[in-house]
DNA sequence: CTTGAAAAGAACTGCCT
DNA sequence: AGGCAGTTCTTTTCAAG
């Protein structure tokens, strides 16, 4: 269960987290190992389940969705059934990008994108507030965001 | 500024958002267009700034980081200087994966990963609570997470 | 828009140290 | 574990219809 990574594995992960298109040859060149060596390490990370595929980064602003809002939602009624009802309903809203089931002051956290504030109000009133079992709602509007590699072992 | 995408562009974006390794040939096969056609569309999306690179998905649990916590942080003193001080200090914490500057009840939202709850307590006490200007802190522990394609135009 | 082909590069395999 | 040499596959680009 415990896969131990050395410094080179962590360096490869860090590079791939920044740019997933990097080839094994380029990775090897950067860190002074051969292409097959870098390739074998990447494949080992894949088979070990550390690397779970790749995603393209979509610039939502370029698509006209300039507003991102984080919502904390507390359910009014928290039975097992209502959790599933809520999740089914919330995943059907196109503007909801991320659904996080959390523990704490709120039960769910949502990442919602909209064209502008007026559009967000529409989503909030007609989609979010009408969700089954929804109670208290808290909102934070995104101003800027920075993603970092995070700890790698 | 307004780039109009047709249904095919949106379909390609949706596929690539799920798996960034899909080749132009495979994309074309799925949607009934030729490989060069699909390839040109993808490149057009790239040059238009809609596609901003690729990132590998790193399974933190496989690396021994089983705990993810979302923190809402309200600053005690909100001058221009303290925002920059806070951001510089918070981006230096390895366990902080995402830093979001937000508007609302909180000033910042952080995504923090840790090995376990004990490890998270260490990060919270020794790293987060000692950040310059930090005031009220709210925490939500992640139970599960689902990412959806989101609206594409 | 298509097909076909060619050039470049990346992925993968054995074998060797 | 890592490197070298080689094969196979895909991507990428171009020519031409």
mmCIF file of C-alpha atoms (C1' of nucleotides) in Angstrom:
data_model
loop_
_atom_site.group_PDB
_atom_site.id
_atom_site.type_symbol
_atom_site.label_atom_id
_atom_site.label_comp_id
_atom_site.label_asym_id
_atom_site.label_seq_id
_atom_site.Cartn_x
_atom_site.Cartn_y
_atom_site.Cartn_z
ATOM 1 C CA UNK A 1 0.000 0.000 0.000
ATOM 2 C CA UNK A 2 2.873 2.329 0.730
ATOM 3 C CA UNK A 3 4.656 3.205 -2.470
ATOM 4 C CA UNK A 4 7.885 5.026 -1.805
ATOM 5 C CA UNK A 5 8.889 7.696 -4.264
ATOM 6 C CA UNK A 6 12.374 9.105 -4.546
ATOM 7 C CA UNK A 7 13.297 12.683 -5.369
ATOM 8 C CA UNK A 8 13.206 12.033 -9.099
ATOM 9 C CA UNK A 9 9.680 10.613 -8.949
ATOM 10 C CA UNK A 10 8.548 13.693 -7.070
ATOM 11 C CA UNK A 11 10.252 15.964 -9.598
ATOM 12 C CA UNK A 12 8.524 14.180 -12.456
ATOM 13 C CA UNK A 13 5.165 14.502 -10.713
ATOM 14 C CA UNK A 14 5.751 18.180 -10.113
ATOM 15 C CA UNK A 15 6.569 18.776 -13.776
ATOM 16 C CA UNK A 16 3.602 16.755 -14.994
ATOM 17 C CA UNK A 17 1.277 18.570 -12.621
ATOM 18 C CA UNK A 18 2.268 21.794 -14.336
ATOM 19 C CA UNK A 19 2.187 20.455 -17.890
ATOM 20 C CA UNK A 20 0.764 17.041 -18.625
ATOM 21 C CA UNK A 21 1.915 17.111 -22.252
ATOM 22 C CA UNK A 22 5.581 16.718 -21.319
ATOM 23 C CA UNK A 23 7.035 13.681 -23.055
ATOM 24 C CA UNK A 24 9.188 11.082 -21.363
ATOM 25 C CA UNK A 25 12.119 12.311 -23.424
ATOM 26 C CA UNK A 26 11.693 15.885 -22.258
ATOM 27 C CA UNK A 27 11.285 14.797 -18.648
ATOM 28 C CA UNK A 28 14.450 12.742 -18.879
ATOM 29 C CA UNK A 29 16.362 15.624 -20.459
ATOM 30 C CA UNK A 30 15.339 17.922 -17.634
ATOM 31 C CA UNK A 31 16.528 15.630 -14.903
ATOM 32 C CA UNK A 32 19.484 13.918 -16.457
ATOM 33 C CA UNK A 33 18.062 10.488 -17.139
ATOM 34 C CA UNK A 34 17.330 8.667 -20.367
ATOM 35 C CA UNK A 35 13.975 8.619 -22.119
ATOM 36 C CA UNK A 36 13.221 4.956 -21.274
ATOM 37 C CA UNK A 37 14.094 5.539 -17.643
ATOM 38 C CA UNK A 38 11.759 8.508 -17.339
ATOM 39 C CA UNK A 39 9.100 6.618 -19.246
ATOM 40 C CA UNK A 40 9.359 3.588 -16.954
ATOM 41 C CA UNK A 41 8.994 5.804 -13.901
ATOM 42 C CA UNK A 42 5.921 7.530 -15.278
ATOM 43 C CA UNK A 43 4.341 4.222 -16.142
ATOM 44 C CA UNK A 44 5.125 2.913 -12.681
ATOM 45 C CA UNK A 45 3.320 5.927 -11.214
ATOM 46 C CA UNK A 46 0.362 5.238 -13.479
ATOM 47 C CA UNK A 47 0.077 1.560 -12.592
ATOM 48 C CA UNK A 48 0.490 2.395 -8.911
ATOM 49 C CA UNK A 49 -2.574 4.626 -9.201
ATOM 50 C CA UNK A 50 -0.723 7.826 -8.374
ATOM 51 C CA UNK A 51 -1.396 9.296 -11.805
ATOM 52 C CA UNK A 52 -5.088 9.174 -12.622
ATOM 53 C CA UNK A 53 -5.284 10.438 -16.182
ATOM 54 C CA UNK A 54 -5.087 13.903 -17.651
ATOM 55 C CA UNK A 55 -7.489 16.798 -17.961
ATOM 56 C CA UNK A 56 -7.342 19.809 -20.206
ATOM 57 C CA UNK A 57 -7.571 23.159 -18.467
ATOM 58 C CA UNK A 58 -10.535 25.083 -19.901
ATOM 59 C CA UNK A 59 -10.357 28.845 -19.636
ATOM 60 C CA UNK A 60 -13.952 29.650 -18.692
ATOM 61 C CA UNK A 61 -13.458 33.388 -19.044
ATOM 62 C CA UNK A 62 -12.663 32.906 -22.738
ATOM 63 C CA UNK A 63 -16.013 31.143 -23.060
ATOM 64 C CA UNK A 64 -17.890 34.040 -21.508
ATOM 65 C CA UNK A 65 -18.220 32.638 -17.999
ATOM 66 C CA UNK A 66 -16.513 35.336 -16.001
ATOM 67 C CA UNK A 67 -18.071 34.663 -12.616
ATOM 68 C CA UNK A 68 -17.141 31.806 -10.292
ATOM 69 C CA UNK A 69 -18.884 31.466 -6.931
ATOM 70 C CA UNK A 70 -18.266 29.031 -4.110
ATOM 71 C CA UNK A 71 -21.345 28.012 -2.196
ATOM 72 C CA UNK A 72 -21.524 26.392 1.216
ATOM 73 C CA UNK A 73 -24.811 24.613 1.688
ATOM 74 C CA UNK A 74 -26.318 23.291 4.893
ATOM 75 C CA UNK A 75 -29.162 20.860 4.457
ATOM 76 C CA UNK A 76 -32.349 21.392 6.446
ATOM 77 C CA UNK A 77 -33.130 17.686 6.628
ATOM 78 C CA UNK A 78 -30.229 15.251 6.662
ATOM 79 C CA UNK A 79 -31.584 11.774 6.207
ATOM 80 C CA UNK A 80 -29.772 9.260 4.028
ATOM 81 C CA UNK A 81 -32.400 9.698 1.380
ATOM 82 C CA UNK A 82 -32.114 13.459 1.248
ATOM 83 C CA UNK A 83 -28.353 13.273 0.679
ATOM 84 C CA UNK A 84 -28.889 11.184 -2.411
ATOM 85 C CA UNK A 85 -31.785 13.334 -3.559
ATOM 86 C CA UNK A 86 -29.687 16.434 -3.133
ATOM 87 C CA UNK A 87 -26.709 14.994 -4.984
ATOM 88 C CA UNK A 88 -28.804 13.790 -7.881
ATOM 89 C CA UNK A 89 -30.492 17.170 -8.226
ATOM 90 C CA UNK A 90 -27.328 19.230 -7.861
ATOM 91 C CA UNK A 91 -25.332 17.237 -10.412
ATOM 92 C CA UNK A 92 -28.053 17.962 -12.952
ATOM 93 C CA UNK A 93 -27.363 21.705 -12.826
ATOM 94 C CA UNK A 94 -25.040 22.545 -15.732
ATOM 95 C CA UNK A 95 -23.532 25.549 -13.983
ATOM 96 C CA UNK A 96 -22.309 23.403 -11.079
ATOM 97 C CA UNK A 97 -18.745 22.428 -11.798
ATOM 98 C CA UNK A 98 -17.710 20.748 -8.548
ATOM 99 C CA UNK A 99 -19.777 19.057 -5.844
ATOM 100 C CA UNK A 100 -17.967 18.405 -2.579
ATOM 101 C CA UNK A 101 -19.562 16.486 0.252
ATOM 102 C CA UNK A 102 -17.964 17.886 3.391
ATOM 103 C CA UNK A 103 -17.990 17.682 7.157
ATOM 104 C CA UNK A 104 -18.260 20.831 9.241
ATOM 105 C CA UNK A 105 -20.452 23.875 9.336
ATOM 106 C CA UNK A 106 -21.811 22.986 5.893
ATOM 107 C CA UNK A 107 -22.808 19.708 4.300
ATOM 108 C CA UNK A 108 -21.871 20.496 0.712
ATOM 109 C CA UNK A 109 -19.587 22.902 -1.068
ATOM 110 C CA UNK A 110 -20.290 23.795 -4.710
ATOM 111 C CA UNK A 111 -18.242 25.535 -7.360
ATOM 112 C CA UNK A 112 -20.649 27.371 -9.651
ATOM 113 C CA UNK A 113 -19.794 29.281 -12.833
ATOM 114 C CA UNK A 114 -21.995 31.910 -14.491
ATOM 115 C CA UNK A 115 -21.739 34.487 -17.266
ATOM 116 C CA UNK A 116 -22.090 37.426 -14.898
ATOM 117 C CA UNK A 117 -23.592 38.352 -11.575
ATOM 118 C CA UNK A 118 -27.079 38.648 -13.045
ATOM 119 C CA UNK A 119 -26.712 35.194 -14.516
ATOM 120 C CA UNK A 120 -25.497 33.891 -11.182
ATOM 121 C CA UNK A 121 -28.534 35.334 -9.433
ATOM 122 C CA UNK A 122 -30.729 33.431 -11.847
ATOM 123 C CA UNK A 123 -28.877 30.181 -11.100
ATOM 124 C CA UNK A 124 -29.021 30.815 -7.372
ATOM 125 C CA UNK A 125 -32.736 31.613 -7.251
ATOM 126 C CA UNK A 126 -34.093 29.144 -9.755
ATOM 127 C CA UNK A 127 -31.630 26.262 -9.400
ATOM 128 C CA UNK A 128 -29.806 26.284 -6.076
ATOM 129 C CA UNK A 129 -32.480 27.560 -3.679
ATOM 130 C CA UNK A 130 -34.970 25.092 -5.107
ATOM 131 C CA UNK A 131 -32.760 22.068 -4.427
ATOM 132 C CA UNK A 132 -34.382 19.418 -2.220
ATOM 133 C CA UNK A 133 -33.575 19.892 1.467
ATOM 134 C CA UNK A 134 -31.461 23.004 1.041
ATOM 135 C CA UNK A 135 -31.108 25.102 4.203
ATOM 136 C CA UNK A 136 -28.543 27.761 4.945
ATOM 137 C CA UNK A 137 -26.486 28.966 1.964
ATOM 138 C CA UNK A 138 -23.234 30.913 2.087
ATOM 139 C CA UNK A 139 -21.489 32.406 -0.939
ATOM 140 C CA UNK A 140 -17.984 33.549 -1.829
ATOM 141 C CA UNK A 141 -17.204 35.175 -5.179
ATOM 142 C CA UNK A 142 -13.849 34.221 -6.676
ATOM 143 C CA UNK A 143 -11.483 37.113 -7.343
ATOM 144 C CA UNK A 144 -8.310 35.197 -8.174
ATOM 145 C CA UNK A 145 -6.987 31.720 -7.742
ATOM 146 C CA UNK A 146 -3.590 30.088 -7.573
ATOM 147 C CA UNK A 147 -2.983 26.343 -7.760
ATOM 148 C CA UNK A 148 0.201 24.905 -6.309
ATOM 149 C CA UNK A 149 1.760 21.450 -6.705
ATOM 150 C CA UNK A 150 1.026 20.455 -3.128
ATOM 151 C CA UNK A 151 2.945 17.896 -1.074
ATOM 152 C CA UNK A 152 4.098 14.781 -2.917
ATOM 153 C CA UNK A 153 5.355 12.544 -0.147
ATOM 154 C CA UNK B 1 -13.442 38.737 -27.839
ATOM 155 C CA UNK B 2 -16.484 36.535 -28.277
ATOM 156 C CA UNK B 3 -15.446 33.280 -29.871
ATOM 157 C CA UNK B 4 -18.441 31.288 -30.973
ATOM 158 C CA UNK B 5 -18.253 27.555 -30.620
ATOM 159 C CA UNK B 6 -20.573 25.153 -32.362
ATOM 160 C CA UNK B 7 -21.902 21.903 -30.963
ATOM 161 C CA UNK B 8 -18.899 19.961 -32.200
ATOM 162 C CA UNK B 9 -16.461 22.289 -30.476
ATOM 163 C CA UNK B 10 -18.365 21.844 -27.250
ATOM 164 C CA UNK B 11 -18.392 18.079 -27.672
ATOM 165 C CA UNK B 12 -14.632 18.069 -28.208
ATOM 166 C CA UNK B 13 -14.116 20.214 -25.116
ATOM 167 C CA UNK B 14 -16.308 17.919 -23.063
ATOM 168 C CA UNK B 15 -14.357 14.853 -24.170
ATOM 169 C CA UNK B 16 -11.006 16.497 -23.563
ATOM 170 C CA UNK B 17 -12.083 17.677 -20.140
ATOM 171 C CA UNK B 18 -12.646 14.049 -19.213
ATOM 172 C CA UNK B 19 -9.489 12.706 -20.853
ATOM 173 C CA UNK B 20 -6.839 15.056 -22.142
ATOM 174 C CA UNK B 21 -4.909 12.242 -23.808
ATOM 175 C CA UNK B 22 -7.538 11.714 -26.502
ATOM 176 C CA UNK B 23 -5.979 11.990 -29.934
ATOM 177 C CA UNK B 24 -7.391 14.046 -32.764
ATOM 178 C CA UNK B 25 -8.045 10.837 -34.624
ATOM 179 C CA UNK B 26 -10.052 9.391 -31.772
ATOM 180 C CA UNK B 27 -12.001 12.634 -31.320
ATOM 181 C CA UNK B 28 -12.845 12.690 -35.010
ATOM 182 C CA UNK B 29 -13.923 9.050 -34.974
ATOM 183 C CA UNK B 30 -16.275 9.713 -32.070
ATOM 184 C CA UNK B 31 -18.023 12.614 -33.746
ATOM 185 C CA UNK B 32 -17.956 11.671 -37.370
ATOM 186 C CA UNK B 33 -15.331 14.057 -38.688
ATOM 187 C CA UNK B 34 -11.893 13.440 -40.117
ATOM 188 C CA UNK B 35 -8.707 13.481 -38.102
ATOM 189 C CA UNK B 36 -7.371 16.739 -39.648
ATOM 190 C CA UNK B 37 -10.726 18.418 -39.036
ATOM 191 C CA UNK B 38 -10.776 17.487 -35.373
ATOM 192 C CA UNK B 39 -7.115 18.427 -35.056
ATOM 193 C CA UNK B 40 -7.685 21.877 -36.557
ATOM 194 C CA UNK B 41 -10.580 22.518 -34.203
ATOM 195 C CA UNK B 42 -8.535 21.591 -31.175
ATOM 196 C CA UNK B 43 -5.703 23.825 -32.309
ATOM 197 C CA UNK B 44 -8.137 26.668 -32.889
ATOM 198 C CA UNK B 45 -9.376 26.275 -29.319
ATOM 199 C CA UNK B 46 -5.798 26.351 -28.100
ATOM 200 C CA UNK B 47 -4.828 29.487 -29.985
ATOM 201 C CA UNK B 48 -8.065 31.160 -28.926
ATOM 202 C CA UNK B 49 -7.010 30.634 -25.331
ATOM 203 C CA UNK B 50 -9.923 28.366 -24.476
ATOM 204 C CA UNK B 51 -7.611 25.425 -23.857
ATOM 205 C CA UNK B 52 -4.892 26.353 -21.415
ATOM 206 C CA UNK B 53 -2.697 23.277 -21.306
ATOM 207 C CA UNK B 54 -3.068 19.967 -19.586
ATOM 208 C CA UNK B 55 -2.570 18.752 -16.055
ATOM 209 C CA UNK B 56 -2.126 15.232 -14.766
ATOM 210 C CA UNK B 57 -4.532 14.203 -12.038
ATOM 211 C CA UNK B 58 -2.521 13.158 -8.986
ATOM 212 C CA UNK B 59 -4.212 10.742 -6.607
ATOM 213 C CA UNK B 60 -3.140 12.172 -3.257
ATOM 214 C CA UNK B 61 -4.565 9.258 -1.330
ATOM 215 C CA UNK B 62 -2.138 6.920 -3.088
ATOM 216 C CA UNK B 63 0.662 9.166 -1.848
ATOM 217 C CA UNK B 64 -0.488 8.923 1.745
ATOM 218 C CA UNK B 65 -2.361 12.221 1.917
ATOM 219 C CA UNK B 66 -5.807 11.026 2.825
ATOM 220 C CA UNK B 67 -7.154 14.210 4.356
ATOM 221 C CA UNK B 68 -8.316 17.268 2.418
ATOM 222 C CA UNK B 69 -9.664 20.274 4.272
ATOM 223 C CA UNK B 70 -11.171 23.479 2.936
ATOM 224 C CA UNK B 71 -10.462 26.542 5.031
ATOM 225 C CA UNK B 72 -12.261 29.860 4.931
ATOM 226 C CA UNK B 73 -10.080 32.597 6.347
ATOM 227 C CA UNK B 74 -11.098 36.100 7.375
ATOM 228 C CA UNK B 75 -8.257 38.528 7.837
ATOM 229 C CA UNK B 76 -8.134 40.610 10.993
ATOM 230 C CA UNK B 77 -6.425 43.537 9.274
ATOM 231 C CA UNK B 78 -7.169 44.110 5.604
ATOM 232 C CA UNK B 79 -4.752 46.688 4.275
ATOM 233 C CA UNK B 80 -3.226 46.345 0.841
ATOM 234 C CA UNK B 81 0.041 45.323 2.392
ATOM 235 C CA UNK B 82 -1.438 42.599 4.537
ATOM 236 C CA UNK B 83 -3.061 40.935 1.529
ATOM 237 C CA UNK B 84 0.301 40.594 -0.149
ATOM 238 C CA UNK B 85 1.963 39.488 3.072
ATOM 239 C CA UNK B 86 -0.702 36.888 3.586
ATOM 240 C CA UNK B 87 -0.488 35.572 0.037
ATOM 241 C CA UNK B 88 3.283 35.337 0.115
ATOM 242 C CA UNK B 89 3.220 33.463 3.404
ATOM 243 C CA UNK B 90 0.386 31.123 2.475
ATOM 244 C CA UNK B 91 1.882 30.092 -0.862
ATOM 245 C CA UNK B 92 5.017 29.018 0.991
ATOM 246 C CA UNK B 93 3.136 26.313 2.891
ATOM 247 C CA UNK B 94 3.629 23.026 1.016
ATOM 248 C CA UNK B 95 0.358 21.539 2.255
ATOM 249 C CA UNK B 96 -1.648 24.377 0.685
ATOM 250 C CA UNK B 97 -2.773 23.236 -2.722
ATOM 251 C CA UNK B 98 -5.103 26.043 -3.778
ATOM 252 C CA UNK B 99 -5.295 29.671 -2.688
ATOM 253 C CA UNK B 100 -8.468 31.510 -3.654
ATOM 254 C CA UNK B 101 -8.925 35.211 -3.024
ATOM 255 C CA UNK B 102 -12.654 35.639 -2.552
ATOM 256 C CA UNK B 103 -15.335 38.172 -1.751
ATOM 257 C CA UNK B 104 -17.909 37.472 0.937
ATOM 258 C CA UNK B 105 -17.884 36.289 4.494
ATOM 259 C CA UNK B 106 -14.257 35.232 4.113
ATOM 260 C CA UNK B 107 -11.282 36.800 2.377
ATOM 261 C CA UNK B 108 -9.474 33.644 1.336
ATOM 262 C CA UNK B 109 -10.346 30.044 0.753
ATOM 263 C CA UNK B 110 -7.618 27.395 0.964
ATOM 264 C CA UNK B 111 -7.486 23.768 -0.064
ATOM 265 C CA UNK B 112 -5.133 21.980 2.320
ATOM 266 C CA UNK B 113 -3.999 18.352 2.146
ATOM 267 C CA UNK B 114 -2.527 16.354 5.025
ATOM 268 C CA UNK B 115 -1.606 12.754 5.827
ATOM 269 C CA UNK B 116 -4.262 12.415 8.509
ATOM 270 C CA UNK B 117 -6.192 14.475 11.003
ATOM 271 C CA UNK B 118 -3.257 14.657 13.405
ATOM 272 C CA UNK B 119 -1.073 15.913 10.583
ATOM 273 C CA UNK B 120 -3.725 18.449 9.660
ATOM 274 C CA UNK B 121 -3.829 19.726 13.230
ATOM 275 C CA UNK B 122 -0.094 20.314 13.049
ATOM 276 C CA UNK B 123 -0.477 22.273 9.800
ATOM 277 C CA UNK B 124 -3.378 24.263 11.199
ATOM 278 C CA UNK B 125 -1.671 25.199 14.465
ATOM 279 C CA UNK B 126 1.867 25.770 13.287
ATOM 280 C CA UNK B 127 1.295 27.025 9.744
ATOM 281 C CA UNK B 128 -2.177 28.430 9.212
ATOM 282 C CA UNK B 129 -2.921 30.075 12.556
ATOM 283 C CA UNK B 130 0.462 31.790 12.471
ATOM 284 C CA UNK B 131 -0.151 33.429 9.089
ATOM 285 C CA UNK B 132 0.132 37.235 9.144
ATOM 286 C CA UNK B 133 -3.200 38.949 9.734
ATOM 287 C CA UNK B 134 -5.253 35.785 10.050
ATOM 288 C CA UNK B 135 -8.559 36.236 11.856
ATOM 289 C CA UNK B 136 -11.550 33.935 11.852
ATOM 290 C CA UNK B 137 -10.982 30.460 10.396
ATOM 291 C CA UNK B 138 -13.639 27.995 9.276
ATOM 292 C CA UNK B 139 -12.949 24.411 8.219
ATOM 293 C CA UNK B 140 -14.715 21.754 6.149
ATOM 294 C CA UNK B 141 -13.290 18.246 5.813
ATOM 295 C CA UNK B 142 -13.739 16.679 2.383
ATOM 296 C CA UNK B 143 -15.656 13.415 2.316
ATOM 297 C CA UNK B 144 -16.118 12.979 -1.425
ATOM 298 C CA UNK B 145 -15.868 15.112 -4.518
ATOM 299 C CA UNK B 146 -17.300 15.042 -7.988
ATOM 300 C CA UNK B 147 -16.107 17.211 -10.855
ATOM 301 C CA UNK B 148 -18.434 17.906 -13.762
ATOM 302 C CA UNK B 149 -17.732 19.400 -17.189
ATOM 303 C CA UNK B 150 -19.566 22.626 -16.445
ATOM 304 C CA UNK B 151 -21.171 24.933 -19.000
ATOM 305 C CA UNK B 152 -19.285 25.410 -22.255
ATOM 306 C CA UNK B 153 -21.152 28.216 -23.960
ATOM 307 C "C1'" DC C 1 -14.045 19.711 -46.674
ATOM 308 C "C1'" DT C 2 -11.586 15.282 -47.904
ATOM 309 C "C1'" DT C 3 -7.688 11.566 -48.724
ATOM 310 C "C1'" DG C 4 -2.943 10.135 -48.831
ATOM 311 C "C1'" DA C 5 1.544 10.483 -47.671
ATOM 312 C "C1'" DA C 6 5.551 11.881 -45.499
ATOM 313 C "C1'" DA C 7 8.279 13.672 -41.549
ATOM 314 C "C1'" DA C 8 8.817 14.045 -36.777
ATOM 315 C "C1'" DG C 9 8.428 12.493 -32.445
ATOM 316 C "C1'" DA C 10 6.760 9.742 -28.789
ATOM 317 C "C1'" DA C 11 5.846 5.197 -26.861
ATOM 318 C "C1'" DC C 12 7.366 0.788 -25.937
ATOM 319 C "C1'" DT C 13 10.719 -3.508 -25.992
ATOM 320 C "C1'" DG C 14 14.998 -6.270 -25.306
ATOM 321 C "C1'" DC C 15 19.281 -6.529 -23.997
ATOM 322 C "C1'" DC C 16 23.144 -4.970 -21.560
ATOM 323 C "C1'" DT C 17 25.887 -2.779 -17.437
ATOM 324 C "C1'" DA D 1 18.016 0.562 -10.727
ATOM 325 C "C1'" DG D 2 19.812 2.985 -15.563
ATOM 326 C "C1'" DG D 3 21.381 3.290 -20.602
ATOM 327 C "C1'" DC D 4 21.531 2.094 -25.648
ATOM 328 C "C1'" DA D 5 19.574 0.806 -29.830
ATOM 329 C "C1'" DG D 6 15.874 -0.317 -32.277
ATOM 330 C "C1'" DT D 7 10.772 -0.977 -33.632
ATOM 331 C "C1'" DT D 8 6.130 0.473 -33.762
ATOM 332 C "C1'" DC D 9 2.651 3.694 -33.329
ATOM 333 C "C1'" DT D 10 0.686 8.326 -33.274
ATOM 334 C "C1'" DT D 11 0.849 12.933 -34.123
ATOM 335 C "C1'" DT D 12 1.500 16.653 -37.099
ATOM 336 C "C1'" DT D 13 2.005 18.810 -41.397
ATOM 337 C "C1'" DC D 14 1.641 19.256 -46.310
ATOM 338 C "C1'" DA D 15 0.131 18.322 -51.059
ATOM 339 C "C1'" DA D 16 -3.625 17.708 -53.989
ATOM 340 C "C1'" DG D 17 -8.466 16.755 -55.211
#
